């Protein structure tokens, strides 16, 4: 079972005790994956279609507890994709359908089907607890969340931009920033930041999924921190080794051309110590000198040795350059 399916399974078992919250969650499910039908005799019916059995079960339970309506769940299989199943929960009785639509404010007193998409003026989502329930229903109906082991991505797919903006506004009331992107004919409300997805799971009341995601986030952050530290230490080691190799080359060149005994006493002592201990750090070299010298002092001496080696190389190359040009 995917992480998204586990989240939906948990949310499907989250039951609101207040009727107004149950109505809000029902309204979201109908709004995101439902269809209202009116026949030639002006009779209403409601159908919701979903491929997730948890969503069908939750909607069935909401109808029973909130409106005392029992209905059947129809299962249809795709003839071409045998593994795909569609669950249809239909309310065919006109009176029951009208009661549901009136309670969820999807039907006005004149019998017109519509939806108040205002966050402030919509009575169904007036309370914070109802907005939580509405988001839960919306995610169950048309949402998904990626495997946090790979990347962070939460989304709810809407068929119209106004609905996407309503969801974006509801999420904003909980101090989170969702974005909207158009994907073909759909409008997707999404969040990509891990900390905000954690907060959204808390808002929808999915504590088990929240803890799982938090554990993964902590582990990934620790792993990233360790990797950065290892990379930094590796870079420092490589830098130290490269510097030591260059210092050894310079000192060896001075020894072969000038002789270390002709150097000032402090430089000679440092040069000989570096040849004896090529793997030692600046701090270790400084502590081995008599008297001890700090890292900056050792570094200063080694730089002077490198400068001297470069000067000797330049002097050595000058006669050869002059000889070549004199022959021409």
Tab-separated table of C-alpha atoms in Angstrom:
chain	number	residue	atom	x	y	z
A	1	UNK	CA	0.000	0.000	0.000
A	2	UNK	CA	1.376	3.410	-0.980
A	3	UNK	CA	1.871	6.217	1.540
A	4	UNK	CA	-1.012	8.126	-0.062
A	5	UNK	CA	-3.319	5.113	0.330
A	6	UNK	CA	-2.285	4.708	3.970
A	7	UNK	CA	-3.103	8.362	4.634
A	8	UNK	CA	-6.539	7.969	3.024
A	9	UNK	CA	-7.183	4.780	4.979
A	10	UNK	CA	-6.403	6.605	8.222
A	11	UNK	CA	-8.520	9.630	7.298
A	12	UNK	CA	-11.436	7.413	6.276
A	13	UNK	CA	-11.546	6.087	9.839
A	14	UNK	CA	-11.414	9.561	11.390
A	15	UNK	CA	-14.992	10.291	12.488
A	16	UNK	CA	-16.199	13.759	13.432
A	17	UNK	CA	-18.635	13.778	16.340
A	18	UNK	CA	-20.314	17.079	15.416
A	19	UNK	CA	-22.991	16.941	12.722
A	20	UNK	CA	-21.880	20.240	11.154
A	21	UNK	CA	-18.390	18.761	10.598
A	22	UNK	CA	-19.903	15.612	9.082
A	23	UNK	CA	-21.899	17.813	6.695
A	24	UNK	CA	-18.750	19.746	5.732
A	25	UNK	CA	-16.867	16.532	4.950
A	26	UNK	CA	-19.828	15.215	2.928
A	27	UNK	CA	-19.996	18.500	1.010
A	28	UNK	CA	-16.307	18.230	0.079
A	29	UNK	CA	-16.643	14.669	-1.197
A	30	UNK	CA	-19.687	15.516	-3.322
A	31	UNK	CA	-18.029	18.695	-4.583
A	32	UNK	CA	-14.753	16.992	-5.618
A	33	UNK	CA	-15.880	13.607	-6.928
A	34	UNK	CA	-19.677	13.723	-6.999
A	35	UNK	CA	-22.296	14.358	-9.630
A	36	UNK	CA	-25.817	15.717	-9.148
A	37	UNK	CA	-28.376	14.488	-11.694
A	38	UNK	CA	-31.894	15.798	-12.371
A	39	UNK	CA	-34.262	13.715	-14.485
A	40	UNK	CA	-37.111	14.854	-16.721
A	41	UNK	CA	-39.514	14.737	-13.770
A	42	UNK	CA	-37.290	17.102	-11.771
A	43	UNK	CA	-36.139	14.387	-9.386
A	44	UNK	CA	-32.663	14.650	-7.893
A	45	UNK	CA	-30.038	11.965	-7.423
A	46	UNK	CA	-26.395	12.068	-6.310
A	47	UNK	CA	-23.536	9.802	-7.374
A	48	UNK	CA	-19.953	9.749	-6.225
A	49	UNK	CA	-17.375	7.711	-8.125
A	50	UNK	CA	-13.986	6.747	-6.722
A	51	UNK	CA	-11.307	4.120	-7.236
A	52	UNK	CA	-10.493	4.095	-3.514
A	53	UNK	CA	-12.613	1.811	-1.368
A	54	UNK	CA	-11.751	3.857	1.743
A	55	UNK	CA	-13.384	6.940	0.204
A	56	UNK	CA	-16.516	4.981	-0.766
A	57	UNK	CA	-16.702	3.505	2.736
A	58	UNK	CA	-16.300	6.926	4.369
A	59	UNK	CA	-19.029	8.514	2.213
A	60	UNK	CA	-21.347	5.576	2.906
A	61	UNK	CA	-20.719	5.992	6.666
A	62	UNK	CA	-21.308	9.752	6.540
A	63	UNK	CA	-24.659	9.299	4.799
A	64	UNK	CA	-25.739	6.759	7.397
A	65	UNK	CA	-24.645	8.735	10.462
A	66	UNK	CA	-25.502	12.243	9.301
A	67	UNK	CA	-28.704	11.701	7.307
A	68	UNK	CA	-29.727	8.174	8.342
A	69	UNK	CA	-29.595	7.117	4.689
A	70	UNK	CA	-28.517	3.632	3.711
A	71	UNK	CA	-27.347	3.012	0.178
A	72	UNK	CA	-25.507	0.361	-1.765
A	73	UNK	CA	-21.978	0.505	-3.104
A	74	UNK	CA	-21.755	-0.566	-6.749
A	75	UNK	CA	-18.436	-1.968	-7.937
A	76	UNK	CA	-17.489	-1.766	-11.599
A	77	UNK	CA	-14.407	-3.317	-13.141
A	78	UNK	CA	-12.583	-1.922	-16.134
A	79	UNK	CA	-12.807	-4.508	-18.920
A	80	UNK	CA	-9.373	-3.543	-20.232
A	81	UNK	CA	-7.596	-2.905	-16.918
A	82	UNK	CA	-8.756	-5.802	-14.760
A	83	UNK	CA	-7.071	-4.486	-11.630
A	84	UNK	CA	-8.933	-1.135	-11.757
A	85	UNK	CA	-12.193	-0.968	-9.850
A	86	UNK	CA	-14.593	1.956	-9.590
A	87	UNK	CA	-16.837	2.264	-6.545
A	88	UNK	CA	-20.123	4.109	-7.051
A	89	UNK	CA	-22.254	5.266	-4.132
A	90	UNK	CA	-25.599	6.537	-5.411
A	91	UNK	CA	-28.472	8.270	-3.610
A	92	UNK	CA	-31.389	7.743	-5.982
A	93	UNK	CA	-34.293	8.798	-3.767
A	94	UNK	CA	-35.315	12.375	-4.591
A	95	UNK	CA	-36.191	13.296	-0.999
A	96	UNK	CA	-32.902	11.946	0.385
A	97	UNK	CA	-30.885	13.649	-2.349
A	98	UNK	CA	-32.606	16.995	-1.717
A	99	UNK	CA	-31.978	16.732	2.045
A	100	UNK	CA	-28.267	16.108	1.453
A	101	UNK	CA	-27.942	18.920	-1.091
A	102	UNK	CA	-29.788	21.404	1.134
A	103	UNK	CA	-27.706	20.502	4.205
A	104	UNK	CA	-24.429	20.806	2.288
A	105	UNK	CA	-25.599	24.118	0.695
A	106	UNK	CA	-25.268	22.643	-2.792
A	107	UNK	CA	-28.944	23.393	-3.457
A	108	UNK	CA	-30.678	26.700	-2.745
A	109	UNK	CA	-34.286	27.287	-1.708
A	110	UNK	CA	-35.270	27.726	-5.367
A	111	UNK	CA	-34.025	24.258	-6.298
A	112	UNK	CA	-30.962	25.538	-8.144
A	113	UNK	CA	-27.817	23.442	-7.874
A	114	UNK	CA	-24.794	25.566	-7.048
A	115	UNK	CA	-22.021	26.073	-4.553
A	116	UNK	CA	-20.978	29.057	-2.469
A	117	UNK	CA	-17.224	29.073	-2.980
A	118	UNK	CA	-16.619	31.880	-0.507
A	119	UNK	CA	-14.579	30.922	2.549
A	120	UNK	CA	-16.120	33.714	4.636
A	121	UNK	CA	-19.742	33.482	3.489
A	122	UNK	CA	-20.135	29.712	3.139
A	123	UNK	CA	-21.986	28.445	6.226
A	124	UNK	CA	-20.721	24.877	5.697
A	125	UNK	CA	-17.106	25.903	6.393
A	126	UNK	CA	-17.701	28.737	8.841
A	127	UNK	CA	-16.006	27.039	11.816
A	128	UNK	CA	-12.319	25.973	11.885
A	129	UNK	CA	-13.360	22.403	12.785
A	130	UNK	CA	-15.598	22.309	9.696
A	131	UNK	CA	-12.779	23.587	7.489
A	132	UNK	CA	-10.611	20.748	8.832
A	133	UNK	CA	-13.350	18.261	7.942
A	134	UNK	CA	-13.818	19.858	4.508
A	135	UNK	CA	-10.097	19.537	3.716
A	136	UNK	CA	-10.173	15.943	4.897
A	137	UNK	CA	-13.089	15.180	2.585
A	138	UNK	CA	-11.450	17.023	-0.317
A	139	UNK	CA	-8.224	15.037	0.069
A	140	UNK	CA	-10.137	11.765	0.302
A	141	UNK	CA	-12.081	12.626	-2.840
A	142	UNK	CA	-9.377	14.026	-5.110
A	143	UNK	CA	-6.071	14.208	-3.256
A	144	UNK	CA	-2.753	12.402	-3.229
A	145	UNK	CA	0.564	12.627	-1.436
A	146	UNK	CA	3.914	11.381	-2.698
A	147	UNK	CA	6.174	8.868	-0.996
A	148	UNK	CA	8.163	11.108	1.409
A	149	UNK	CA	11.192	8.830	1.024
A	150	UNK	CA	11.506	10.203	-2.526
A	151	UNK	CA	10.187	13.775	-2.376
A	152	UNK	CA	7.512	15.942	-0.729
A	153	UNK	CA	4.377	16.692	-2.722
A	154	UNK	CA	0.748	17.087	-1.605
A	155	UNK	CA	-2.035	17.871	-4.064
A	156	UNK	CA	-5.793	18.030	-4.551
A	157	UNK	CA	-7.108	18.000	-8.131
A	158	UNK	CA	-10.076	20.228	-9.002
A	159	UNK	CA	-12.131	20.448	-12.191
A	160	UNK	CA	-12.539	24.236	-11.966
A	161	UNK	CA	-10.299	27.131	-10.976
A	162	UNK	CA	-12.820	28.683	-8.498
A	163	UNK	CA	-12.919	25.421	-6.539
A	164	UNK	CA	-9.091	25.329	-6.487
A	165	UNK	CA	-9.025	28.904	-5.197
A	166	UNK	CA	-11.525	28.018	-2.480
A	167	UNK	CA	-9.321	25.154	-1.278
A	168	UNK	CA	-6.269	27.416	-1.436
A	169	UNK	CA	-8.094	29.981	0.715
A	170	UNK	CA	-9.213	27.347	3.247
A	171	UNK	CA	-5.623	26.087	3.578
A	172	UNK	CA	-4.469	29.702	4.049
A	173	UNK	CA	-6.717	30.040	7.132
A	174	UNK	CA	-4.364	27.558	8.831
A	175	UNK	CA	-1.279	29.663	7.980
A	176	UNK	CA	-0.116	27.551	5.057
A	177	UNK	CA	0.588	28.621	1.517
A	178	UNK	CA	-0.696	26.367	-1.252
A	179	UNK	CA	-0.154	27.019	-4.939
A	180	UNK	CA	-2.323	26.315	-7.995
A	181	UNK	CA	-1.133	24.945	-11.314
A	182	UNK	CA	-3.172	23.999	-14.374
A	183	UNK	CA	-2.595	20.451	-15.572
A	184	UNK	CA	-4.432	19.856	-18.851
A	185	UNK	CA	-8.107	20.596	-18.053
A	186	UNK	CA	-7.653	20.322	-14.269
A	187	UNK	CA	-6.501	22.783	-11.607
A	188	UNK	CA	-4.192	21.345	-8.971
A	189	UNK	CA	-3.785	22.787	-5.483
A	190	UNK	CA	-0.390	21.668	-4.215
A	191	UNK	CA	2.191	22.025	-1.432
A	192	UNK	CA	5.812	20.915	-1.787
A	193	UNK	CA	7.339	21.936	1.551
A	194	UNK	CA	7.719	19.028	3.978
A	195	UNK	CA	6.982	21.044	7.128
A	196	UNK	CA	3.737	22.405	5.641
A	197	UNK	CA	2.607	18.936	4.575
A	198	UNK	CA	3.203	17.779	8.145
A	199	UNK	CA	1.058	20.666	9.386
A	200	UNK	CA	-1.661	19.849	6.838
A	201	UNK	CA	-1.764	16.222	8.009
A	202	UNK	CA	-2.251	17.573	11.518
A	203	UNK	CA	-5.079	19.830	10.313
A	204	UNK	CA	-6.814	16.884	8.611
A	205	UNK	CA	-6.232	14.794	11.772
A	206	UNK	CA	-3.971	12.022	10.498
A	207	UNK	CA	-1.562	11.581	13.466
A	208	UNK	CA	-0.138	8.210	12.373
A	209	UNK	CA	0.778	9.465	8.894
A	210	UNK	CA	2.102	12.678	10.446
A	211	UNK	CA	4.503	10.741	12.724
A	212	UNK	CA	5.654	8.560	9.835
A	213	UNK	CA	6.372	11.609	7.691
A	214	UNK	CA	8.130	13.406	10.563
A	215	UNK	CA	10.372	10.393	11.213
A	216	UNK	CA	11.317	10.256	7.532
A	217	UNK	CA	11.995	14.007	7.475
A	218	UNK	CA	14.232	13.805	10.569
A	219	UNK	CA	16.147	10.844	9.135
A	220	UNK	CA	16.613	12.587	5.764
A	221	UNK	CA	17.784	15.792	7.452
A	222	UNK	CA	20.258	13.856	9.643
A	223	UNK	CA	21.527	11.934	6.617
A	224	UNK	CA	21.907	15.178	4.673
A	225	UNK	CA	23.747	16.798	7.591
A	226	UNK	CA	26.115	13.837	7.914
A	227	UNK	CA	26.758	13.822	4.155
A	228	UNK	CA	27.529	17.552	4.196
A	229	UNK	CA	29.889	17.090	7.138
A	230	UNK	CA	31.652	14.154	5.479
A	231	UNK	CA	31.983	16.079	2.213
A	232	UNK	CA	33.382	19.069	4.073
A	233	UNK	CA	35.882	16.950	5.988
A	234	UNK	CA	36.877	15.112	2.804
A	235	UNK	CA	37.425	18.425	1.026
A	236	UNK	CA	39.547	19.670	3.929
A	237	UNK	CA	41.604	16.464	3.951
A	238	UNK	CA	42.151	16.696	0.189
A	239	UNK	CA	43.166	20.330	0.566
A	240	UNK	CA	45.573	19.494	3.401
A	241	UNK	CA	47.105	16.575	1.493
A	242	UNK	CA	47.509	18.659	-1.678
A	243	UNK	CA	49.182	21.453	0.301
A	244	UNK	CA	51.507	18.977	2.053
A	245	UNK	CA	52.520	17.392	-1.281
A	246	UNK	CA	53.304	20.841	-2.734
A	247	UNK	CA	55.301	21.757	0.371
A	248	UNK	CA	57.301	18.528	0.120
A	249	UNK	CA	58.088	19.218	-3.563
A	250	UNK	CA	59.219	22.770	-2.790
A	251	UNK	CA	61.408	21.745	0.161
A	252	UNK	CA	62.955	18.875	-1.824
A	253	UNK	CA	63.770	21.289	-4.655
A	254	UNK	CA	65.420	23.723	-2.209
A	255	UNK	CA	67.390	20.865	-0.676
A	256	UNK	CA	68.682	19.706	-4.076
A	257	UNK	CA	69.520	23.157	-5.450
A	258	UNK	CA	70.444	25.360	-2.508
A	259	UNK	CA	70.750	23.034	0.459
A	260	UNK	CA	68.668	23.254	3.607
A	261	UNK	CA	71.712	24.141	5.727
A	262	UNK	CA	71.879	27.531	3.945
A	263	UNK	CA	68.401	28.477	5.127
A	264	UNK	CA	67.702	30.598	8.226
A	265	UNK	CA	67.520	28.387	11.303
A	266	UNK	CA	63.718	28.653	11.723
A	267	UNK	CA	63.056	27.799	8.057
A	268	UNK	CA	65.562	24.952	8.075
A	269	UNK	CA	64.004	23.448	11.187
A	270	UNK	CA	60.502	23.669	9.670
A	271	UNK	CA	61.663	22.253	6.315
A	272	UNK	CA	63.396	19.255	7.875
A	273	UNK	CA	60.401	18.556	10.117
A	274	UNK	CA	58.033	18.640	7.118
A	275	UNK	CA	60.243	16.130	5.250
A	276	UNK	CA	60.255	13.851	8.306
A	277	UNK	CA	56.489	14.140	8.872
A	278	UNK	CA	54.738	14.607	5.530
A	279	UNK	CA	51.315	13.593	6.926
A	280	UNK	CA	51.361	15.973	9.924
A	281	UNK	CA	48.951	18.903	10.163
A	282	UNK	CA	50.116	22.474	10.726
A	283	UNK	CA	49.131	22.199	14.369
A	284	UNK	CA	51.136	18.982	14.806
A	285	UNK	CA	54.173	20.499	13.079
A	286	UNK	CA	53.997	23.576	15.309
A	287	UNK	CA	53.822	21.471	18.471
A	288	UNK	CA	56.880	19.436	17.341
A	289	UNK	CA	59.067	22.539	16.888
A	290	UNK	CA	61.318	23.774	19.656
A	291	UNK	CA	60.061	26.128	20.911
A	292	UNK	CA	56.463	25.314	19.766
A	293	UNK	CA	54.925	27.568	17.112
A	294	UNK	CA	51.269	28.254	16.343
A	295	UNK	CA	49.494	27.187	13.128
A	296	UNK	CA	49.758	30.654	11.602
A	297	UNK	CA	53.491	30.753	12.343
A	298	UNK	CA	54.093	27.359	10.716
A	299	UNK	CA	51.965	28.349	7.731
A	300	UNK	CA	53.961	31.572	7.353
A	301	UNK	CA	57.277	29.642	7.321
A	302	UNK	CA	56.019	27.123	4.771
A	303	UNK	CA	54.789	29.940	2.514
A	304	UNK	CA	58.244	31.527	2.670
A	305	UNK	CA	59.776	28.186	1.680
A	306	UNK	CA	57.371	27.900	-1.287
A	307	UNK	CA	58.197	31.459	-2.383
A	308	UNK	CA	61.922	30.662	-2.186
A	309	UNK	CA	61.418	27.477	-4.253
A	310	UNK	CA	59.587	29.467	-6.958
A	311	UNK	CA	62.371	32.032	-7.081
A	312	UNK	CA	64.956	29.281	-7.466
A	313	UNK	CA	62.954	27.680	-10.273
A	314	UNK	CA	62.699	31.010	-12.092
A	315	UNK	CA	66.453	31.585	-11.820
A	316	UNK	CA	67.107	28.065	-13.049
A	317	UNK	CA	64.842	28.570	-16.082
A	318	UNK	CA	66.244	32.011	-17.051
A	319	UNK	CA	69.604	30.844	-18.532
A	320	UNK	CA	67.839	28.168	-20.606
A	321	UNK	CA	65.472	30.808	-22.034
A	322	UNK	CA	68.364	33.116	-22.844
A	323	UNK	CA	70.307	30.250	-24.486
A	324	UNK	CA	67.386	29.347	-26.755
A	325	UNK	CA	66.981	32.942	-27.934
A	326	UNK	CA	70.707	33.454	-28.464
A	327	UNK	CA	70.781	30.444	-30.823
A	328	UNK	CA	67.974	31.934	-32.869
